Tab-separated table of C-alpha atoms in Angstrom:
chain	number	residue	atom	x	y	z
P	347	HIS	CA	1.072	-1.566	10.533
P	348	ARG	CA	-2.038	-2.180	12.246
P	349	THR	CA	-4.561	0.216	11.559
P	350	ALA	CA	-2.923	0.290	7.294
P	351	ARG	CA	-5.511	1.052	5.043
P	352	PHE	CA	-5.079	0.393	1.693
P	353	TRP	CA	-5.254	1.753	-1.764
P	354	CYS	CA	-5.278	-0.536	-4.716
P	355	ALA	CA	-4.348	-0.034	-8.834
P	356	ILE	CA	-6.710	-2.193	-10.676
P	357	THR	CA	-10.588	-3.241	-9.159
P	358	GLY	CA	-11.628	-4.992	-6.836
P	359	ASP	CA	-12.975	-8.106	-8.668
P	360	ALA	CA	-9.861	-7.741	-11.091
P	361	VAL	CA	-7.764	-8.292	-7.869
P	362	PRO	CA	-6.724	-12.558	-8.260
P	363	SER	CA	-8.399	-14.678	-5.905
P	364	ARG	CA	-5.129	-16.536	-5.071
P	365	ALA	CA	-3.120	-15.633	-1.972
P	366	PHE	CA	-0.489	-12.520	-2.476
P	367	ALA	CA	1.889	-10.327	-0.087
P	368	ILE	CA	1.889	-6.738	0.151
P	369	VAL	CA	5.782	-5.946	-0.024
P	370	THR	CA	7.402	-2.188	0.277
P	371	ALA	CA	11.019	-1.242	-0.020
P	372	CYS	CA	10.344	2.076	1.402
P	373	ASN	CA	11.904	2.740	4.673
P	374	PRO	CA	13.857	-0.058	5.290
P	375	ASP	CA	14.705	-1.095	9.248
P	376	ASP	CA	11.739	1.373	9.994
P	377	ARG	CA	13.400	4.686	9.272
P	378	SER	CA	12.441	7.409	6.938
P	379	CYS	CA	14.219	8.453	3.847
P	380	ASP	CA	13.665	10.828	1.329
P	381	ASP	CA	11.616	10.374	-1.781
P	382	ALA	CA	14.375	10.158	-3.715
P	383	THR	CA	16.029	7.048	-1.984
P	384	ASN	CA	12.630	5.350	-1.552
P	385	GLN	CA	11.581	5.845	-5.357
P	386	ALA	CA	15.185	4.166	-5.947
P	387	ALA	CA	14.213	1.460	-3.590
P	388	ASP	CA	10.916	0.720	-5.132
P	389	ALA	CA	12.045	0.717	-8.505
P	390	ALA	CA	14.466	-1.991	-7.417
P	391	LEU	CA	12.106	-4.037	-5.648
P	392	ALA	CA	9.910	-4.230	-8.839
P	393	ALA	CA	12.519	-5.227	-11.152
P	394	GLU	CA	13.364	-7.963	-8.735
P	395	LEU	CA	10.053	-9.067	-8.344
P	396	ASP	CA	9.558	-8.544	-12.410
P	397	ARG	CA	13.183	-10.902	-12.294
P	398	LEU	CA	11.510	-13.822	-9.804
P	399	GLY	CA	8.533	-13.485	-12.422
P	400	TRP	CA	6.122	-12.679	-9.846
P	401	SER	CA	3.455	-10.768	-11.246
P	402	ARG	CA	2.508	-7.294	-9.421
P	403	PHE	CA	0.091	-4.794	-9.127
P	404	ARG	CA	0.860	-1.281	-7.085
P	405	VAL	CA	-0.853	-1.329	-3.463
P	406	ILE	CA	-0.321	2.398	-1.805
P	407	GLY	CA	-0.170	1.425	2.074
P	408	GLY	CA	-0.575	3.797	4.970
P	409	SER	CA	-2.199	5.065	7.719
P	410	PRO	CA	-6.427	6.360	7.218
P	411	ASP	CA	-5.260	10.453	6.996
P	412	LEU	CA	-2.962	9.788	4.184
P	413	ALA	CA	0.141	11.282	6.871
P	414	HIS	CA	2.002	8.141	6.340
P	415	GLN	CA	2.358	6.572	2.998
P	416	GLU	CA	4.495	3.886	1.460
P	417	PRO	CA	4.101	2.610	-2.024
P	418	GLY	CA	4.557	-0.711	-2.536
P	419	TRP	CA	3.235	-3.757	-4.671
P	420	ALA	CA	0.935	-7.048	-4.093
P	421	VAL	CA	3.006	-9.870	-5.470
P	422	ALA	CA	1.746	-13.089	-6.075
P	423	THR	CA	4.767	-15.197	-3.865
P	424	GLY	CA	3.303	-18.631	-3.240
P	425	SER	CA	2.893	-18.895	1.292
P	426	PRO	CA	3.462	-15.970	4.104
P	427	ALA	CA	7.114	-18.117	4.442
P	428	ALA	CA	8.050	-16.625	1.319
P	429	ALA	CA	6.759	-13.114	1.587
P	430	ILE	CA	9.030	-13.027	4.922
P	431	ASP	CA	12.030	-13.525	3.557
P	432	LEU	CA	11.436	-10.859	0.551
P	433	GLY	CA	10.247	-8.531	3.464
P	434	ARG	CA	13.454	-8.959	5.398
P	435	GLN	CA	15.529	-9.218	2.171
P	436	TRP	CA	13.954	-5.408	1.922
P	437	ARG	CA	15.125	-4.829	5.479
P	438	GLN	CA	11.119	-4.308	6.220
P	439	VAL	CA	9.952	-4.750	9.816
P	440	ALA	CA	6.763	-6.028	8.074
P	441	VAL	CA	4.589	-7.246	4.843
P	442	PHE	CA	0.857	-8.055	4.702
P	443	TRP	CA	-0.762	-11.444	3.613
P	444	VAL	CA	-3.801	-11.974	1.900
P	445	ASP	CA	-5.743	-15.154	1.489
P	446	HIS	CA	-9.370	-15.130	0.141
P	447	ASP	CA	-9.442	-11.683	1.962
P	448	ARG	CA	-8.189	-12.884	4.918
P	449	LEU	CA	-5.666	-9.538	6.006
P	450	THR	CA	-3.225	-11.347	8.401
P	451	LEU	CA	0.053	-8.400	9.317
P	452	LEU	CA	3.467	-10.483	9.743
P	453	ASP	CA	6.241	-9.923	11.910
P	454	CYS	CA	9.380	-10.000	9.479
P	455	ARG	CA	11.843	-9.741	12.515
P	456	SER	CA	9.842	-13.177	14.536
P	457	GLY	CA	8.207	-14.310	11.732
P	458	ASN	CA	4.826	-14.157	13.856
P	459	LEU	CA	1.675	-13.715	12.539
P	460	GLU	CA	-1.465	-11.230	13.259
P	461	SER	CA	-4.829	-11.724	11.929
P	462	LEU	CA	-5.835	-7.867	10.804
P	463	GLY	CA	-9.373	-8.620	9.296
P	464	SER	CA	-11.018	-7.993	5.932
P	465	TRP	CA	-8.145	-6.962	3.639
P	466	SER	CA	-11.493	-5.649	0.847
P	467	GLY	CA	-12.883	-3.478	3.653
P	468	ARG	CA	-9.364	-1.373	4.410
P	469	THR	CA	-8.727	-0.652	0.446
P	470	GLN	CA	-9.926	1.727	-1.806
P	471	PHE	CA	-10.374	-0.050	-5.164
P	472	GLY	CA	-10.628	2.817	-7.889
P	473	PRO	CA	-8.473	4.485	-10.932
P	474	PRO	CA	-5.145	3.387	-11.690
P	475	LEU	CA	-2.747	5.347	-8.737
P	476	GLY	CA	0.020	7.599	-10.141
P	477	PRO	CA	4.205	6.001	-9.819
P	478	TRP	CA	3.868	7.241	-6.292
P	479	ARG	CA	1.848	8.683	-3.397
P	480	LEU	CA	-1.406	9.827	-3.032
P	481	GLU	CA	-1.947	13.883	-2.249
P	482	PRO	CA	-4.724	14.689	0.359
P	483	TRP	CA	-7.135	17.317	-0.682
P	484	GLU	CA	-9.570	20.190	1.051
P	485	SER	CA	-12.932	18.627	1.525
P	486	ARG	CA	-14.815	21.487	1.277
P	487	CYS	CA	-17.699	21.732	-1.316
P	488	PRO	CA	-17.721	24.928	-2.809
P	489	ARG	CA	-21.326	25.197	-3.284
P	490	GLN	CA	-22.548	23.614	-0.209
P	491	GLY	CA	-19.979	24.848	2.276
P	492	SER	CA	-18.400	22.068	4.842
P	493	HIS	CA	-19.110	18.573	2.913
P	494	PRO	CA	-18.333	15.840	5.499
P	495	LEU	CA	-16.225	12.923	3.823
P	496	PRO	CA	-17.500	9.512	3.500
P	497	ARG	CA	-17.191	6.948	6.032
P	498	ARG	CA	-16.034	3.482	5.501
P	499	TRP	CA	-14.104	0.503	6.529
P	500	GLY	CA	-16.490	0.257	9.200
P	501	SER	CA	-14.103	2.222	11.656
P	502	GLY	CA	-16.450	5.489	11.893
P	503	LEU	CA	-13.186	7.509	10.239
P	504	PRO	CA	-14.007	9.800	7.277
P	505	VAL	CA	-12.533	8.450	4.283
P	506	PRO	CA	-9.770	11.157	3.306
P	507	ARG	CA	-10.672	12.751	-0.202
P	508	PHE	CA	-7.421	12.595	-2.413
P	509	ARG	CA	-6.178	13.178	-6.001
P	510	TRP	CA	-4.035	11.679	-8.146
P	511	ARG	CA	-0.295	13.195	-8.141
P	512	SER	CA	3.001	11.535	-9.983
P	513	VAL	CA	6.315	11.903	-9.141
P	514	ARG	CA	8.736	10.807	-11.797
P	515	ILE	CA	10.873	7.907	-10.996
P	516	PHE	CA	13.036	8.114	-12.844
P	517	ALA	CA	15.181	11.022	-14.651
P	518	ARG	CA	16.175	11.317	-18.145
């Protein structure tokens, strides 16, 4: 959680200025689930957020190399306490809270808070996300041979290049 990076479905200037939580329904109780289970949980979470009338937009959180990803939602819960309650409802170990670009990790078990710095500094804003995950792709340039990845987030780590991959969530 502490090294999480985010991919956001809206541009940086369209992010609400008010505070919001980043919550997922994937991998409850910190146990890996298959895509079908995670997609069903994600759809149920989206329906619950809509029922509550909380505005939301897609955010994918994951490791810097995209090896681990959890699609989730940025949602205007109103408070960190409500975000923790929502995380507990969906059996999450932690959720994130963003308030005026300050990113905080909220432990759903203990209620402890840990400041993680700038949210926008960890976030790739860009084209609309597909309904599920990002897929890393080879960073080699056919004309120039090896092409280094751009650097971002102040860590010196390369930012993975990716292409959008859509996975159908609902069966017909």
